[in-house]
PDB file of C-alpha atoms in Angstrom:
ATOM      1  CA  GLU X   1      59.802  74.148 102.920  1.00 78.00           C
ATOM      2  CA  LEU X   2      59.406  77.506 101.483  1.00 83.00           C
ATOM      3  CA  LYS X   3      62.806  79.231 100.599  1.00 91.00           C
ATOM      4  CA  VAL X   4      63.437  82.474  98.943  1.00 94.00           C
ATOM      5  CA  GLU X   5      66.498  83.224  97.131  1.00 96.00           C
ATOM      6  CA  GLN X   6      67.875  86.486  95.831  1.00 96.00           C
ATOM      7  CA  ASN X   7      70.672  87.110  93.584  1.00 96.00           C
ATOM      8  CA  PRO X   8      73.046  88.715  93.297  1.00 96.00           C
ATOM      9  CA  LEU X   9      73.695  89.351  96.938  1.00 95.00           C
ATOM     10  CA  PHE X  10      75.980  92.128  96.345  1.00 95.00           C
ATOM     11  CA  LEU X  11      75.582  94.622  93.364  1.00 94.00           C
ATOM     12  CA  SER X  12      77.922  97.446  92.570  1.00 94.00           C
ATOM     13  CA  MET X  13      76.705  99.542  89.702  1.00 91.00           C
ATOM     14  CA  GLN X  14      77.723 102.803  87.929  1.00 93.00           C
ATOM     15  CA  GLU X  15      75.226 105.537  87.791  1.00 95.00           C
ATOM     16  CA  GLY X  16      73.080 105.481  84.672  1.00 95.00           C
ATOM     17  CA  LYS X  17      73.330 101.731  84.118  1.00 95.00           C
ATOM     18  CA  ASN X  18      70.507  99.277  84.200  1.00 96.00           C
ATOM     19  CA  TYR X  19      70.225  96.125  86.158  1.00 95.00           C
ATOM     20  CA  THR X  20      67.951  93.409  87.518  1.00 96.00           C
ATOM     21  CA  ILE X  21      67.803  91.960  90.886  1.00 97.00           C
ATOM     22  CA  TYR X  22      66.133  88.391  91.032  1.00 98.00           C
ATOM     23  CA  CYS X  23      64.038  86.620  93.509  1.00 97.00           C
ATOM     24  CA  ASN X  24      63.128  82.989  93.156  1.00 96.00           C
ATOM     25  CA  TYR X  25      60.837  81.166  95.829  1.00 94.00           C
ATOM     26  CA  SER X  26      60.428  77.275  96.014  1.00 92.00           C
ATOM     27  CA  THR X  27      56.680  76.938  96.769  1.00 81.00           C
ATOM     28  CA  THR X  28      53.414  78.351  95.410  1.00 79.00           C
ATOM     29  CA  SER X  29      52.531  81.805  96.593  1.00 77.00           C
ATOM     30  CA  ASP X  30      50.638  84.527  94.897  1.00 72.00           C
ATOM     31  CA  ARG X  31      51.822  87.551  97.075  1.00 84.00           C
ATOM     32  CA  LEU X  32      55.291  88.884  97.179  1.00 91.00           C
ATOM     33  CA  TYR X  33      56.674  91.917  98.580  1.00 94.00           C
ATOM     34  CA  TRP X  34      59.888  94.241  97.974  1.00 96.00           C
ATOM     35  CA  TYR X  35      61.295  96.075 100.749  1.00 96.00           C
ATOM     36  CA  ARG X  36      64.223  98.794 100.855  1.00 97.00           C
ATOM     37  CA  GLN X  37      66.437  98.971 103.877  1.00 97.00           C
ATOM     38  CA  ASP X  38      69.102 101.906 104.251  1.00 96.00           C
ATOM     39  CA  PRO X  39      72.062 101.140 106.640  1.00 92.00           C
ATOM     40  CA  GLY X  40      71.085 101.229 110.225  1.00 91.00           C
ATOM     41  CA  LYS X  41      67.593 102.003 109.341  1.00 94.00           C
ATOM     42  CA  SER X  42      64.216 100.116 109.300  1.00 95.00           C
ATOM     43  CA  LEU X  43      62.527  98.580 106.162  1.00 95.00           C
ATOM     44  CA  GLU X  44      60.574 100.624 103.871  1.00 95.00           C
ATOM     45  CA  SER X  45      57.596  98.954 101.630  1.00 94.00           C
ATOM     46  CA  LEU X  46      58.478  99.397  98.136  1.00 95.00           C
ATOM     47  CA  PHE X  47      56.004  97.069  96.062  1.00 94.00           C
ATOM     48  CA  VAL X  48      53.164  94.595  96.660  1.00 91.00           C
ATOM     49  CA  LEU X  49      52.701  92.106  94.004  1.00 91.00           C
ATOM     50  CA  LEU X  50      49.495  90.234  94.331  1.00 84.00           C
ATOM     51  CA  SER X  51      48.788  88.214  90.974  1.00 81.00           C
ATOM     52  CA  ASN X  52      50.643  86.694  88.290  1.00 82.00           C
ATOM     53  CA  GLY X  53      51.783  88.916  85.647  1.00 84.00           C
ATOM     54  CA  ALA X  54      51.587  91.976  88.209  1.00 87.00           C
ATOM     55  CA  VAL X  55      53.907  94.831  87.170  1.00 91.00           C
ATOM     56  CA  LYS X  56      54.467  97.944  89.369  1.00 93.00           C
ATOM     57  CA  GLN X  57      56.766 100.902  88.690  1.00 95.00           C
ATOM     58  CA  GLU X  58      57.811 103.722  91.051  1.00 94.00           C
ATOM     59  CA  GLY X  59      60.647 106.074  89.752  1.00 95.00           C
ATOM     60  CA  ARG X  60      63.487 104.219  88.526  1.00 96.00           C
ATOM     61  CA  LEU X  61      62.404 100.854  89.968  1.00 97.00           C
ATOM     62  CA  MET X  62      60.045  98.344  88.426  1.00 98.00           C
ATOM     63  CA  ALA X  63      58.893  94.942  89.894  1.00 97.00           C
ATOM     64  CA  SER X  64      57.178  92.098  88.323  1.00 96.00           C
ATOM     65  CA  LEU X  65      55.797  88.876  89.450  1.00 94.00           C
ATOM     66  CA  ASP X  66      55.689  85.491  87.217  1.00 92.00           C
ATOM     67  CA  THR X  67      53.909  82.953  89.764  1.00 89.00           C
ATOM     68  CA  LYS X  68      54.338  80.113  87.235  1.00 90.00           C
ATOM     69  CA  ALA X  69      58.116  80.517  87.286  1.00 92.00           C
ATOM     70  CA  ARG X  70      58.093  81.282  90.986  1.00 93.00           C
ATOM     71  CA  LEU X  71      60.268  84.396  89.973  1.00 95.00           C
ATOM     72  CA  SER X  72      59.950  88.205  90.862  1.00 96.00           C
ATOM     73  CA  THR X  73      62.407  90.817  89.200  1.00 97.00           C
ATOM     74  CA  LEU X  74      63.213  94.317  90.486  1.00 98.00           C
ATOM     75  CA  HIS X  75      64.623  96.269  87.552  1.00 97.00           C
ATOM     76  CA  ILE X  76      66.501  99.338  88.025  1.00 96.00           C
ATOM     77  CA  THR X  77      66.680 101.843  85.329  1.00 96.00           C
ATOM     78  CA  ALA X  78      69.524 104.517  85.070  1.00 94.00           C
ATOM     79  CA  ALA X  79      70.719 103.979  88.441  1.00 93.00           C
ATOM     80  CA  VAL X  80      71.485 107.030  90.756  1.00 94.00           C
ATOM     81  CA  HIS X  81      73.281 107.091  94.106  1.00 94.00           C
ATOM     82  CA  ASP X  82      70.377 107.490  95.989  1.00 95.00           C
ATOM     83  CA  LEU X  83      69.192 104.026  95.335  1.00 96.00           C
ATOM     84  CA  SER X  84      72.210 102.672  97.041  1.00 96.00           C
ATOM     85  CA  ALA X  85      70.602 100.184  99.905  1.00 96.00           C
ATOM     86  CA  THR X  86      69.794  96.899 100.618  1.00 96.00           C
ATOM     87  CA  TYR X  87      66.605  95.202  98.791  1.00 97.00           C
ATOM     88  CA  PHE X  88      64.735  92.471 100.183  1.00 97.00           C
ATOM     89  CA  CYS X  89      62.053  90.442  98.595  1.00 96.00           C
ATOM     90  CA  ALA X  90      59.696  88.534 100.841  1.00 94.00           C
ATOM     91  CA  VAL X  91      56.826  85.797 100.113  1.00 92.00           C
ATOM     92  CA  ASP X  92      53.763  85.164 101.964  1.00 87.00           C
ATOM     93  CA  ARG X  93      53.093  81.681 103.088  1.00 81.00           C
ATOM     94  CA  GLY X  94      49.538  82.223 102.452  1.00 74.00           C
ATOM     95  CA  GLY X  95      46.701  80.039 103.485  1.00 69.00           C
ATOM     96  CA  GLY X  96      46.323  79.859 107.349  1.00 67.00           C
ATOM     97  CA  SER X  97      49.532  81.709 107.665  1.00 71.00           C
ATOM     98  CA  GLN X  98      48.971  84.846 105.791  1.00 74.00           C
ATOM     99  CA  GLY X  99      51.643  87.445 106.647  1.00 78.00           C
ATOM    100  CA  ASN X 100      54.169  84.781 107.732  1.00 84.00           C
ATOM    101  CA  LEU X 101      56.809  86.161 105.426  1.00 89.00           C
ATOM    102  CA  ILE X 102      59.874  84.346 104.350  1.00 91.00           C
ATOM    103  CA  PHE X 103      62.479  86.980 103.357  1.00 94.00           C
ATOM    104  CA  GLY X 104      65.397  86.577 100.955  1.00 95.00           C
ATOM    105  CA  LYS X 105      68.688  87.476 102.478  1.00 95.00           C
ATOM    106  CA  GLY X 106      68.924  90.911 100.588  1.00 95.00           C
ATOM    107  CA  THR X 107      70.648  92.378  97.764  1.00 96.00           C
ATOM    108  CA  LYS X 108      73.177  95.142  98.809  1.00 96.00           C
ATOM    109  CA  LEU X 109      73.170  97.735  95.879  1.00 96.00           C
ATOM    110  CA  SER X 110      75.999 100.212  95.832  1.00 96.00           C
ATOM    111  CA  VAL X 111      75.655 102.902  92.990  1.00 95.00           C
ATOM    112  CA  LYS X 112      78.891 104.662  92.211  1.00 92.00           C
ATOM    113  CA  PRO X 113      79.402 107.804  90.223  1.00 84.00           C
TER     114      PRO X 113
ATOM    115  CA  ASP M   1      50.178 110.525 112.141  1.00 77.00           C
ATOM    116  CA  ALA M   2      49.794 106.927 112.679  1.00 77.00           C
ATOM    117  CA  GLU M   3      53.056 105.043 113.377  1.00 91.00           C
ATOM    118  CA  ILE M   4      54.867 102.080 115.082  1.00 95.00           C
ATOM    119  CA  THR M   5      57.322 102.532 117.731  1.00 96.00           C
ATOM    120  CA  GLN M   6      59.711 100.254 119.492  1.00 98.00           C
ATOM    121  CA  SER M   7      61.420 100.589 122.880  1.00 97.00           C
ATOM    122  CA  PRO M   8      64.160 100.591 124.226  1.00 97.00           C
ATOM    123  CA  ARG M   9      66.156 101.376 120.899  1.00 97.00           C
ATOM    124  CA  HIS M  10      69.181  99.786 122.435  1.00 97.00           C
ATOM    125  CA  LYS M  11      69.448  97.320 125.189  1.00 98.00           C
ATOM    126  CA  ILE M  12      72.582  95.484 126.779  1.00 98.00           C
ATOM    127  CA  THR M  13      71.651  92.799 129.204  1.00 97.00           C
ATOM    128  CA  GLU M  14      73.374  89.767 130.621  1.00 97.00           C
ATOM    129  CA  THR M  15      72.910  86.125 130.080  1.00 97.00           C
ATOM    130  CA  GLY M  16      70.051  84.558 131.684  1.00 97.00           C
ATOM    131  CA  ARG M  17      68.068  87.906 132.316  1.00 97.00           C
ATOM    132  CA  GLN M  18      64.485  88.286 131.259  1.00 98.00           C
ATOM    133  CA  VAL M  19      64.200  91.012 128.710  1.00 98.00           C
ATOM    134  CA  THR M  20      60.877  92.609 127.164  1.00 98.00           C
ATOM    135  CA  LEU M  21      61.007  94.642 123.957  1.00 98.00           C
ATOM    136  CA  ALA M  22      57.997  96.756 123.380  1.00 98.00           C
ATOM    137  CA  CYS M  23      56.052  97.441 120.347  1.00 98.00           C
ATOM    138  CA  HIS M  24      53.263  99.905 120.088  1.00 98.00           C
ATOM    139  CA  GLN M  25      51.483 100.779 116.892  1.00 97.00           C
ATOM    140  CA  THR M  26      48.636 103.682 116.212  1.00 94.00           C
ATOM    141  CA  TRP M  27      47.511 102.136 112.834  1.00 90.00           C
ATOM    142  CA  ASN M  28      44.884 100.261 114.479  1.00 91.00           C
ATOM    143  CA  HIS M  29      46.044  97.202 112.538  1.00 92.00           C
ATOM    144  CA  ASN M  30      44.919  93.804 113.603  1.00 91.00           C
ATOM    145  CA  ASN M  31      48.161  92.093 112.596  1.00 92.00           C
ATOM    146  CA  MET M  32      51.413  92.465 114.393  1.00 95.00           C
ATOM    147  CA  PHE M  33      54.708  90.774 113.798  1.00 96.00           C
ATOM    148  CA  TRP M  34      58.254  90.118 115.495  1.00 97.00           C
ATOM    149  CA  TYR M  35      61.358  89.532 113.460  1.00 97.00           C
ATOM    150  CA  ARG M  36      64.936  89.320 114.054  1.00 98.00           C
ATOM    151  CA  GLN M  37      67.671  90.414 111.767  1.00 97.00           C
ATOM    152  CA  ASP M  38      71.061  88.953 111.512  1.00 94.00           C
ATOM    153  CA  LEU M  39      73.965  89.159 109.043  1.00 85.00           C
ATOM    154  CA  GLY M  40      73.637  86.259 106.754  1.00 78.00           C
ATOM    155  CA  HIS M  41      70.186  85.258 107.651  1.00 80.00           C
ATOM    156  CA  GLY M  42      68.097  88.230 106.593  1.00 85.00           C
ATOM    157  CA  LEU M  43      64.918  88.824 108.553  1.00 94.00           C
ATOM    158  CA  ARG M  44      63.303  85.842 110.416  1.00 94.00           C
ATOM    159  CA  LEU M  45      59.927  85.821 111.836  1.00 94.00           C
ATOM    160  CA  ILE M  46      59.729  85.048 115.559  1.00 97.00           C
ATOM    161  CA  HIS M  47      56.066  85.486 116.333  1.00 96.00           C
ATOM    162  CA  TYR M  48      52.859  87.023 115.068  1.00 94.00           C
ATOM    163  CA  SER M  49      49.307  87.747 116.064  1.00 95.00           C
ATOM    164  CA  TYR M  50      46.036  88.272 114.048  1.00 91.00           C
ATOM    165  CA  GLY M  51      44.438  90.109 116.977  1.00 91.00           C
ATOM    166  CA  VAL M  52      43.931  90.350 120.621  1.00 94.00           C
ATOM    167  CA  HIS M  53      44.610  87.059 122.555  1.00 95.00           C
ATOM    168  CA  ASP M  54      45.814  85.637 119.203  1.00 94.00           C
ATOM    169  CA  THR M  55      49.544  84.480 118.857  1.00 96.00           C
ATOM    170  CA  ASN M  56      51.329  82.047 116.477  1.00 93.00           C
ATOM    171  CA  LYS M  57      54.741  80.981 116.259  1.00 94.00           C
ATOM    172  CA  GLY M  58      57.180  81.748 113.507  1.00 92.00           C
ATOM    173  CA  GLU M  59      60.414  80.282 112.079  1.00 90.00           C
ATOM    174  CA  VAL M  60      62.429  80.929 115.141  1.00 95.00           C
ATOM    175  CA  SER M  61      60.192  81.230 118.205  1.00 96.00           C
ATOM    176  CA  ASP M  62      62.335  79.009 120.772  1.00 97.00           C
ATOM    177  CA  GLY M  63      63.298  81.336 123.580  1.00 97.00           C
ATOM    178  CA  TYR M  64      60.729  83.912 122.945  1.00 98.00           C
ATOM    179  CA  SER M  65      57.109  84.531 123.898  1.00 98.00           C
ATOM    180  CA  VAL M  66      54.535  87.139 123.134  1.00 98.00           C
ATOM    181  CA  SER M  67      51.156  88.283 124.474  1.00 97.00           C
ATOM    182  CA  ARG M  68      48.412  90.355 122.833  1.00 97.00           C
ATOM    183  CA  SER M  69      46.037  91.928 125.456  1.00 97.00           C
ATOM    184  CA  ASN M  70      45.091  94.899 123.049  1.00 96.00           C
ATOM    185  CA  THR M  71      45.257  95.979 119.549  1.00 96.00           C
ATOM    186  CA  GLU M  72      48.181  98.573 119.858  1.00 97.00           C
ATOM    187  CA  ASP M  73      50.652  96.393 121.547  1.00 98.00           C
ATOM    188  CA  LEU M  74      52.746  93.035 120.964  1.00 98.00           C
ATOM    189  CA  PRO M  75      55.634  92.929 123.589  1.00 98.00           C
ATOM    190  CA  LEU M  76      58.312  90.354 122.883  1.00 98.00           C
ATOM    191  CA  THR M  77      59.761  88.451 126.039  1.00 98.00           C
ATOM    192  CA  LEU M  78      63.069  86.703 126.011  1.00 98.00           C
ATOM    193  CA  GLU M  79      62.640  84.513 129.170  1.00 95.00           C
ATOM    194  CA  SER M  80      66.190  83.708 129.675  1.00 97.00           C
ATOM    195  CA  ALA M  81      68.353  85.721 127.490  1.00 97.00           C
ATOM    196  CA  ALA M  82      71.067  83.942 125.501  1.00 98.00           C
ATOM    197  CA  SER M  83      74.216  85.292 123.577  1.00 97.00           C
ATOM    198  CA  SER M  84      72.720  83.748 120.480  1.00 96.00           C
ATOM    199  CA  GLN M  85      69.749  86.311 120.766  1.00 97.00           C
ATOM    200  CA  THR M  86      72.130  89.260 120.258  1.00 97.00           C
ATOM    201  CA  SER M  87      70.454  90.700 117.182  1.00 97.00           C
ATOM    202  CA  VAL M  88      68.283  93.659 115.791  1.00 97.00           C
ATOM    203  CA  TYR M  89      64.707  93.081 116.437  1.00 98.00           C
ATOM    204  CA  PHE M  90      61.886  94.654 114.336  1.00 98.00           C
ATOM    205  CA  CYS M  91      58.181  94.819 114.918  1.00 98.00           C
ATOM    206  CA  ALA M  92      55.756  95.140 112.164  1.00 96.00           C
ATOM    207  CA  SER M  93      52.130  95.600 111.593  1.00 95.00           C
ATOM    208  CA  SER M  94      49.702  95.222 108.703  1.00 92.00           C
ATOM    209  CA  ALA M  95      45.959  95.631 108.043  1.00 86.00           C
ATOM    210  CA  PHE M  96      43.805  93.024 106.652  1.00 74.00           C
ATOM    211  CA  ARG M  97      43.239  94.125 102.905  1.00 61.00           C
ATOM    212  CA  SER M  98      40.277  91.615 102.200  1.00 58.00           C
ATOM    213  CA  ARG M  99      39.126  88.001 102.405  1.00 56.00           C
ATOM    214  CA  ARG M 100      40.434  87.358  98.775  1.00 57.00           C
ATOM    215  CA  GLY M 101      43.363  89.864  98.915  1.00 55.00           C
ATOM    216  CA  GLY M 102      44.577  88.645 102.436  1.00 63.00           C
ATOM    217  CA  LEU M 103      46.869  90.878 104.354  1.00 69.00           C
ATOM    218  CA  ASP M 104      48.217  94.307 103.383  1.00 77.00           C
ATOM    219  CA  GLU M 105      52.013  95.156 103.255  1.00 85.00           C
ATOM    220  CA  GLN M 106      53.720  94.986 106.453  1.00 91.00           C
ATOM    221  CA  PHE M 107      55.068  98.515 108.128  1.00 93.00           C
ATOM    222  CA  PHE M 108      58.087  98.214 110.149  1.00 96.00           C
ATOM    223  CA  GLY M 109      59.184  99.961 113.385  1.00 97.00           C
ATOM    224  CA  PRO M 110      62.638 101.508 114.135  1.00 96.00           C
ATOM    225  CA  GLY M 111      64.202  98.413 115.491  1.00 97.00           C
ATOM    226  CA  THR M 112      65.739  97.394 118.738  1.00 98.00           C
ATOM    227  CA  ARG M 113      69.286  96.611 118.894  1.00 97.00           C
ATOM    228  CA  LEU M 114      69.883  93.958 121.766  1.00 98.00           C
ATOM    229  CA  THR M 115      73.176  92.708 122.952  1.00 97.00           C
ATOM    230  CA  VAL M 116      73.368  89.884 125.431  1.00 97.00           C
ATOM    231  CA  LEU M 117      76.725  89.532 127.292  1.00 96.00           C
TER     232      LEU M 117
END
């Protein structure tokens, strides 16, 4: 059974600090997604990671994928208040079930002055 | 601009009633998905479709059905609503990236908040 675990589930940061969110998954997959959700809003796609060693960066966020370790990280550099949101990773089952995503429970990030 | 819409945005219904939630996308995406989001569970896949007349069960499909008669719409029906189906429902769609690359990322609608009393 494919399981996706994120940690931490809650993260309170000070502005200007760096931190990393971890996403572990239990079975083979070479397709991983990161989404952002603001309170009461929909999900916004941040990154699509399609191969081992993939690294993508957008502003203060950088995501990486290690398929051998079954681990993805979302690194936050010099956090600002606007990054406060819930971040989800999702893993594609692949094979005949492409697009059948298993989501982690999310990491609620709060960035404080 | 292309978009994905859901209606209604809020719905209150009674136990045992049939409810249909609409999802419409103008991206011309072949692939469409329905999720529910609950505190403590994150998002869970209910049903999905790879194209017209194709439907597949997801992780939590019991009590739900979908049908795909055209590319743009994937309505979700709760045959007999139960209090356990109180949730926020999201519809999503994606394009087919390539045979090797699989599906592109999913774009989500604004959500429908359903309350079953």
